[in-house]
Amino acid sequence: MKILTFALLVISLLLSGCGEDQATEEFEPEAVVATDSIPTIKGEFIFLADAAVLKGKDFIYGVQIDSISRRLADTVEPLKRDEFDMVEVTVKAKVVQNPGQNGWDELVQIREILEIPKRKGDSLSAPKVTKDINKP
């Protein structure tokens, strides 16, 4: 009888241990990476009296004139060598179709000014070499 009771106890413990596993598996939530819908554009910028242009290696866009483009123009003004000099800039801008169809087919709407690198030494203004006439 003791063996039968012991066997029933062991069987009941085994059966209760083999039931459905109620333990919840913990999953780490996947990191959601939001892509930036506004692209970063790097190119040369020029602002004239009534127009602005952003030119890169394989594109050229007109720039929508607004407060940000005017602020960019004021910022690059001291870096220009002359009135028609283009200055390299990096901006976040949205490319849109030109609604007026006057001028460029596509315009960029500058949303954020990211970088305006300082100009490197100007190759056009090389240092002047003076030669002493009295020495051979």
mmCIF file with all atom_site columns, C-alpha atoms in Angstrom:
data_model
loop_
_atom_site.group_PDB
_atom_site.id
_atom_site.type_symbol
_atom_site.label_atom_id
_atom_site.label_alt_id
_atom_site.label_comp_id
_atom_site.label_asym_id
_atom_site.label_entity_id
_atom_site.label_seq_id
_atom_site.pdbx_PDB_ins_code
_atom_site.Cartn_x
_atom_site.Cartn_y
_atom_site.Cartn_z
_atom_site.occupancy
_atom_site.B_iso_or_equiv
_atom_site.pdbx_formal_charge
_atom_site.auth_seq_id
_atom_site.auth_comp_id
_atom_site.auth_asym_id
_atom_site.auth_atom_id
_atom_site.pdbx_PDB_model_num
ATOM 1   C CA . MET A 1 1   ? 0.000  0.000  0.000   1.00 0.00 ? 1   MET A CA 1
ATOM 2   C CA . LYS A 1 2   ? 2.812  2.384  0.782   1.00 0.00 ? 2   LYS A CA 1
ATOM 3   C CA . ILE A 1 3   ? 4.322  1.708  -2.618  1.00 0.00 ? 3   ILE A CA 1
ATOM 4   C CA . LEU A 1 4   ? 1.015  2.363  -4.357  1.00 0.00 ? 4   LEU A CA 1
ATOM 5   C CA . THR A 1 5   ? 0.540  5.676  -2.517  1.00 0.00 ? 5   THR A CA 1
ATOM 6   C CA . PHE A 1 6   ? 4.107  6.663  -3.281  1.00 0.00 ? 6   PHE A CA 1
ATOM 7   C CA . ALA A 1 7   ? 3.644  5.767  -6.976  1.00 0.00 ? 7   ALA A CA 1
ATOM 8   C CA . LEU A 1 8   ? 0.409  7.793  -7.200  1.00 0.00 ? 8   LEU A CA 1
ATOM 9   C CA . LEU A 1 9   ? 2.126  10.776 -5.569  1.00 0.00 ? 9   LEU A CA 1
ATOM 10  C CA . VAL A 1 10  ? 5.034  10.606 -8.025  1.00 0.00 ? 10  VAL A CA 1
ATOM 11  C CA . ILE A 1 11  ? 2.691  10.260 -11.014 1.00 0.00 ? 11  ILE A CA 1
ATOM 12  C CA . SER A 1 12  ? 0.560  13.212 -9.861  1.00 0.00 ? 12  SER A CA 1
ATOM 13  C CA . LEU A 1 13  ? 3.660  15.356 -9.429  1.00 0.00 ? 13  LEU A CA 1
ATOM 14  C CA . LEU A 1 14  ? 4.904  14.411 -12.895 1.00 0.00 ? 14  LEU A CA 1
ATOM 15  C CA . LEU A 1 15  ? 1.547  15.122 -14.492 1.00 0.00 ? 15  LEU A CA 1
ATOM 16  C CA . SER A 1 16  ? 1.165  18.483 -12.775 1.00 0.00 ? 16  SER A CA 1
ATOM 17  C CA . GLY A 1 17  ? 4.695  19.417 -13.878 1.00 0.00 ? 17  GLY A CA 1
ATOM 18  C CA . CYS A 1 18  ? 4.010  18.482 -17.502 1.00 0.00 ? 18  CYS A CA 1
ATOM 19  C CA . GLY A 1 19  ? 0.934  20.667 -17.869 1.00 0.00 ? 19  GLY A CA 1
ATOM 20  C CA . GLU A 1 20  ? 0.757  23.816 -20.009 1.00 0.00 ? 20  GLU A CA 1
ATOM 21  C CA . ASP A 1 21  ? 3.631  26.160 -19.402 1.00 0.00 ? 21  ASP A CA 1
ATOM 22  C CA . GLN A 1 22  ? 2.130  29.362 -18.102 1.00 0.00 ? 22  GLN A CA 1
ATOM 23  C CA . ALA A 1 23  ? 5.452  31.204 -17.980 1.00 0.00 ? 23  ALA A CA 1
ATOM 24  C CA . THR A 1 24  ? 5.424  34.204 -20.275 1.00 0.00 ? 24  THR A CA 1
ATOM 25  C CA . GLU A 1 25  ? 8.360  34.610 -22.557 1.00 0.00 ? 25  GLU A CA 1
ATOM 26  C CA . GLU A 1 26  ? 9.876  38.027 -22.377 1.00 0.00 ? 26  GLU A CA 1
ATOM 27  C CA . PHE A 1 27  ? 10.671 39.646 -25.693 1.00 0.00 ? 27  PHE A CA 1
ATOM 28  C CA . GLU A 1 28  ? 12.645 42.809 -25.947 1.00 0.00 ? 28  GLU A CA 1
ATOM 29  C CA . PRO A 1 29  ? 10.731 45.314 -28.014 1.00 0.00 ? 29  PRO A CA 1
ATOM 30  C CA . GLU A 1 30  ? 12.416 46.077 -31.297 1.00 0.00 ? 30  GLU A CA 1
ATOM 31  C CA . ALA A 1 31  ? 13.838 49.537 -31.534 1.00 0.00 ? 31  ALA A CA 1
ATOM 32  C CA . VAL A 1 32  ? 11.811 51.586 -33.967 1.00 0.00 ? 32  VAL A CA 1
ATOM 33  C CA . VAL A 1 33  ? 14.057 53.766 -36.053 1.00 0.00 ? 33  VAL A CA 1
ATOM 34  C CA . ALA A 1 34  ? 12.243 56.723 -37.508 1.00 0.00 ? 34  ALA A CA 1
ATOM 35  C CA . THR A 1 35  ? 13.593 57.767 -40.848 1.00 0.00 ? 35  THR A CA 1
ATOM 36  C CA . ASP A 1 36  ? 13.959 61.450 -41.433 1.00 0.00 ? 36  ASP A CA 1
ATOM 37  C CA . SER A 1 37  ? 11.617 62.507 -44.197 1.00 0.00 ? 37  SER A CA 1
ATOM 38  C CA . ILE A 1 38  ? 13.616 65.677 -44.883 1.00 0.00 ? 38  ILE A CA 1
ATOM 39  C CA . PRO A 1 39  ? 16.854 64.852 -46.727 1.00 0.00 ? 39  PRO A CA 1
ATOM 40  C CA . THR A 1 40  ? 20.222 66.438 -46.045 1.00 0.00 ? 40  THR A CA 1
ATOM 41  C CA . ILE A 1 41  ? 21.580 68.280 -49.076 1.00 0.00 ? 41  ILE A CA 1
ATOM 42  C CA . LYS A 1 42  ? 25.161 69.422 -49.503 1.00 0.00 ? 42  LYS A CA 1
ATOM 43  C CA . GLY A 1 43  ? 26.000 71.891 -52.246 1.00 0.00 ? 43  GLY A CA 1
ATOM 44  C CA . GLU A 1 44  ? 27.095 75.376 -53.188 1.00 0.00 ? 44  GLU A CA 1
ATOM 45  C CA . PHE A 1 45  ? 24.731 78.223 -52.358 1.00 0.00 ? 45  PHE A CA 1
ATOM 46  C CA . ILE A 1 46  ? 24.356 81.630 -53.973 1.00 0.00 ? 46  ILE A CA 1
ATOM 47  C CA . PHE A 1 47  ? 21.808 84.309 -53.151 1.00 0.00 ? 47  PHE A CA 1
ATOM 48  C CA . LEU A 1 48  ? 21.267 87.215 -55.515 1.00 0.00 ? 48  LEU A CA 1
ATOM 49  C CA . ALA A 1 49  ? 18.823 90.094 -55.297 1.00 0.00 ? 49  ALA A CA 1
ATOM 50  C CA . ASP A 1 50  ? 15.753 88.128 -56.398 1.00 0.00 ? 50  ASP A CA 1
ATOM 51  C CA . ALA A 1 51  ? 16.867 84.487 -56.689 1.00 0.00 ? 51  ALA A CA 1
ATOM 52  C CA . ALA A 1 52  ? 18.831 81.816 -54.872 1.00 0.00 ? 52  ALA A CA 1
ATOM 53  C CA . VAL A 1 53  ? 20.390 78.593 -56.169 1.00 0.00 ? 53  VAL A CA 1
ATOM 54  C CA . LEU A 1 54  ? 21.712 75.418 -54.538 1.00 0.00 ? 54  LEU A CA 1
ATOM 55  C CA . LYS A 1 55  ? 24.066 73.463 -56.821 1.00 0.00 ? 55  LYS A CA 1
ATOM 56  C CA . GLY A 1 56  ? 25.602 70.043 -56.144 1.00 0.00 ? 56  GLY A CA 1
ATOM 57  C CA . LYS A 1 57  ? 27.617 67.556 -58.153 1.00 0.00 ? 57  LYS A CA 1
ATOM 58  C CA . ASP A 1 58  ? 24.596 66.100 -59.930 1.00 0.00 ? 58  ASP A CA 1
ATOM 59  C CA . PHE A 1 59  ? 21.778 68.548 -59.251 1.00 0.00 ? 59  PHE A CA 1
ATOM 60  C CA . ILE A 1 60  ? 20.861 72.205 -59.389 1.00 0.00 ? 60  ILE A CA 1
ATOM 61  C CA . TYR A 1 61  ? 17.791 73.621 -57.660 1.00 0.00 ? 61  TYR A CA 1
ATOM 62  C CA . GLY A 1 62  ? 16.224 76.985 -57.214 1.00 0.00 ? 62  GLY A CA 1
ATOM 63  C CA . VAL A 1 63  ? 15.751 77.950 -53.574 1.00 0.00 ? 63  VAL A CA 1
ATOM 64  C CA . GLN A 1 64  ? 12.436 79.152 -52.212 1.00 0.00 ? 64  GLN A CA 1
ATOM 65  C CA . ILE A 1 65  ? 13.001 82.631 -50.781 1.00 0.00 ? 65  ILE A CA 1
ATOM 66  C CA . ASP A 1 66  ? 11.876 82.754 -47.151 1.00 0.00 ? 66  ASP A CA 1
ATOM 67  C CA . SER A 1 67  ? 13.280 83.758 -43.769 1.00 0.00 ? 67  SER A CA 1
ATOM 68  C CA . ILE A 1 68  ? 15.585 80.725 -43.498 1.00 0.00 ? 68  ILE A CA 1
ATOM 69  C CA . SER A 1 69  ? 17.098 81.222 -46.958 1.00 0.00 ? 69  SER A CA 1
ATOM 70  C CA . ARG A 1 70  ? 17.631 84.931 -46.182 1.00 0.00 ? 70  ARG A CA 1
ATOM 71  C CA . ARG A 1 71  ? 19.309 84.006 -42.882 1.00 0.00 ? 71  ARG A CA 1
ATOM 72  C CA . LEU A 1 72  ? 21.562 81.566 -44.769 1.00 0.00 ? 72  LEU A CA 1
ATOM 73  C CA . ALA A 1 73  ? 22.409 84.307 -47.264 1.00 0.00 ? 73  ALA A CA 1
ATOM 74  C CA . ASP A 1 74  ? 23.326 86.707 -44.453 1.00 0.00 ? 74  ASP A CA 1
ATOM 75  C CA . THR A 1 75  ? 25.483 84.025 -42.821 1.00 0.00 ? 75  THR A CA 1
ATOM 76  C CA . VAL A 1 76  ? 27.473 83.174 -45.973 1.00 0.00 ? 76  VAL A CA 1
ATOM 77  C CA . GLU A 1 77  ? 27.909 86.812 -47.070 1.00 0.00 ? 77  GLU A CA 1
ATOM 78  C CA . PRO A 1 78  ? 31.208 87.334 -45.174 1.00 0.00 ? 78  PRO A CA 1
ATOM 79  C CA . LEU A 1 79  ? 32.617 84.140 -46.732 1.00 0.00 ? 79  LEU A CA 1
ATOM 80  C CA . LYS A 1 80  ? 32.052 85.251 -50.323 1.00 0.00 ? 80  LYS A CA 1
ATOM 81  C CA . ARG A 1 81  ? 35.004 86.567 -52.364 1.00 0.00 ? 81  ARG A CA 1
ATOM 82  C CA . ASP A 1 82  ? 32.750 88.528 -54.708 1.00 0.00 ? 82  ASP A CA 1
ATOM 83  C CA . GLU A 1 83  ? 29.082 89.044 -55.456 1.00 0.00 ? 83  GLU A CA 1
ATOM 84  C CA . PHE A 1 84  ? 28.762 85.889 -57.595 1.00 0.00 ? 84  PHE A CA 1
ATOM 85  C CA . ASP A 1 85  ? 30.822 83.529 -55.427 1.00 0.00 ? 85  ASP A CA 1
ATOM 86  C CA . MET A 1 86  ? 29.114 80.296 -54.317 1.00 0.00 ? 86  MET A CA 1
ATOM 87  C CA . VAL A 1 87  ? 29.655 79.034 -50.765 1.00 0.00 ? 87  VAL A CA 1
ATOM 88  C CA . GLU A 1 88  ? 29.437 75.369 -49.736 1.00 0.00 ? 88  GLU A CA 1
ATOM 89  C CA . VAL A 1 89  ? 26.640 74.615 -47.273 1.00 0.00 ? 89  VAL A CA 1
ATOM 90  C CA . THR A 1 90  ? 24.869 71.603 -45.767 1.00 0.00 ? 90  THR A CA 1
ATOM 91  C CA . VAL A 1 91  ? 21.141 71.996 -45.161 1.00 0.00 ? 91  VAL A CA 1
ATOM 92  C CA . LYS A 1 92  ? 18.034 69.954 -44.515 1.00 0.00 ? 92  LYS A CA 1
ATOM 93  C CA . ALA A 1 93  ? 15.698 70.787 -47.358 1.00 0.00 ? 93  ALA A CA 1
ATOM 94  C CA . LYS A 1 94  ? 12.609 69.440 -49.025 1.00 0.00 ? 94  LYS A CA 1
ATOM 95  C CA . VAL A 1 95  ? 12.566 69.238 -52.831 1.00 0.00 ? 95  VAL A CA 1
ATOM 96  C CA . VAL A 1 96  ? 9.213  70.323 -54.306 1.00 0.00 ? 96  VAL A CA 1
ATOM 97  C CA . GLN A 1 97  ? 7.882  71.037 -57.761 1.00 0.00 ? 97  GLN A CA 1
ATOM 98  C CA . ASN A 1 98  ? 7.836  74.727 -58.678 1.00 0.00 ? 98  ASN A CA 1
ATOM 99  C CA . PRO A 1 99  ? 4.160  75.718 -58.615 1.00 0.00 ? 99  PRO A CA 1
ATOM 100 C CA . GLY A 1 100 ? 4.667  78.860 -60.689 1.00 0.00 ? 100 GLY A CA 1
ATOM 101 C CA . GLN A 1 101 ? 6.792  77.172 -63.374 1.00 0.00 ? 101 GLN A CA 1
ATOM 102 C CA . ASN A 1 102 ? 8.811  80.379 -63.646 1.00 0.00 ? 102 ASN A CA 1
ATOM 103 C CA . GLY A 1 103 ? 12.506 79.570 -63.527 1.00 0.00 ? 103 GLY A CA 1
ATOM 104 C CA . TRP A 1 104 ? 13.466 76.198 -62.066 1.00 0.00 ? 104 TRP A CA 1
ATOM 105 C CA . ASP A 1 105 ? 11.376 73.030 -62.421 1.00 0.00 ? 105 ASP A CA 1
ATOM 106 C CA . GLU A 1 106 ? 12.157 72.054 -58.821 1.00 0.00 ? 106 GLU A CA 1
ATOM 107 C CA . LEU A 1 107 ? 12.691 74.202 -55.757 1.00 0.00 ? 107 LEU A CA 1
ATOM 108 C CA . VAL A 1 108 ? 14.150 73.385 -52.379 1.00 0.00 ? 108 VAL A CA 1
ATOM 109 C CA . GLN A 1 109 ? 12.508 74.597 -49.219 1.00 0.00 ? 109 GLN A CA 1
ATOM 110 C CA . ILE A 1 110 ? 15.307 74.952 -46.681 1.00 0.00 ? 110 ILE A CA 1
ATOM 111 C CA . ARG A 1 111 ? 14.114 73.709 -43.301 1.00 0.00 ? 111 ARG A CA 1
ATOM 112 C CA . GLU A 1 112 ? 17.340 73.770 -41.290 1.00 0.00 ? 112 GLU A CA 1
ATOM 113 C CA . ILE A 1 113 ? 20.893 75.046 -41.734 1.00 0.00 ? 113 ILE A CA 1
ATOM 114 C CA . LEU A 1 114 ? 23.258 72.282 -40.630 1.00 0.00 ? 114 LEU A CA 1
ATOM 115 C CA . GLU A 1 115 ? 26.758 73.405 -41.565 1.00 0.00 ? 115 GLU A CA 1
ATOM 116 C CA . ILE A 1 116 ? 28.648 76.194 -43.262 1.00 0.00 ? 116 ILE A CA 1
ATOM 117 C CA . PRO A 1 117 ? 32.297 75.140 -43.358 1.00 0.00 ? 117 PRO A CA 1
ATOM 118 C CA . LYS A 1 118 ? 34.967 77.785 -43.125 1.00 0.00 ? 118 LYS A CA 1
ATOM 119 C CA . ARG A 1 119 ? 36.751 78.492 -46.376 1.00 0.00 ? 119 ARG A CA 1
ATOM 120 C CA . LYS A 1 120 ? 40.153 76.989 -46.844 1.00 0.00 ? 120 LYS A CA 1
ATOM 121 C CA . GLY A 1 121 ? 43.036 79.060 -48.163 1.00 0.00 ? 121 GLY A CA 1
ATOM 122 C CA . ASP A 1 122 ? 42.123 80.831 -51.345 1.00 0.00 ? 122 ASP A CA 1
ATOM 123 C CA . SER A 1 123 ? 44.159 79.445 -54.271 1.00 0.00 ? 123 SER A CA 1
ATOM 124 C CA . LEU A 1 124 ? 43.405 82.517 -56.368 1.00 0.00 ? 124 LEU A CA 1
ATOM 125 C CA . SER A 1 125 ? 45.174 84.840 -53.985 1.00 0.00 ? 125 SER A CA 1
ATOM 126 C CA . ALA A 1 126 ? 48.579 83.177 -53.777 1.00 0.00 ? 126 ALA A CA 1
ATOM 127 C CA . PRO A 1 127 ? 51.196 84.834 -51.595 1.00 0.00 ? 127 PRO A CA 1
ATOM 128 C CA . LYS A 1 128 ? 53.257 87.418 -53.427 1.00 0.00 ? 128 LYS A CA 1
ATOM 129 C CA . VAL A 1 129 ? 56.911 86.599 -53.923 1.00 0.00 ? 129 VAL A CA 1
ATOM 130 C CA . THR A 1 130 ? 59.257 89.526 -53.769 1.00 0.00 ? 130 THR A CA 1
ATOM 131 C CA . LYS A 1 131 ? 62.681 89.269 -55.254 1.00 0.00 ? 131 LYS A CA 1
ATOM 132 C CA . ASP A 1 132 ? 65.544 91.308 -53.998 1.00 0.00 ? 132 ASP A CA 1
ATOM 133 C CA . ILE A 1 133 ? 66.950 93.031 -57.080 1.00 0.00 ? 133 ILE A CA 1
ATOM 134 C CA . ASN A 1 134 ? 70.325 93.779 -55.503 1.00 0.00 ? 134 ASN A CA 1
ATOM 135 C CA . LYS A 1 135 ? 71.149 90.136 -54.776 1.00 0.00 ? 135 LYS A CA 1
ATOM 136 C CA . PRO A 1 136 ? 72.106 87.801 -57.626 1.00 0.00 ? 136 PRO A CA 1
#
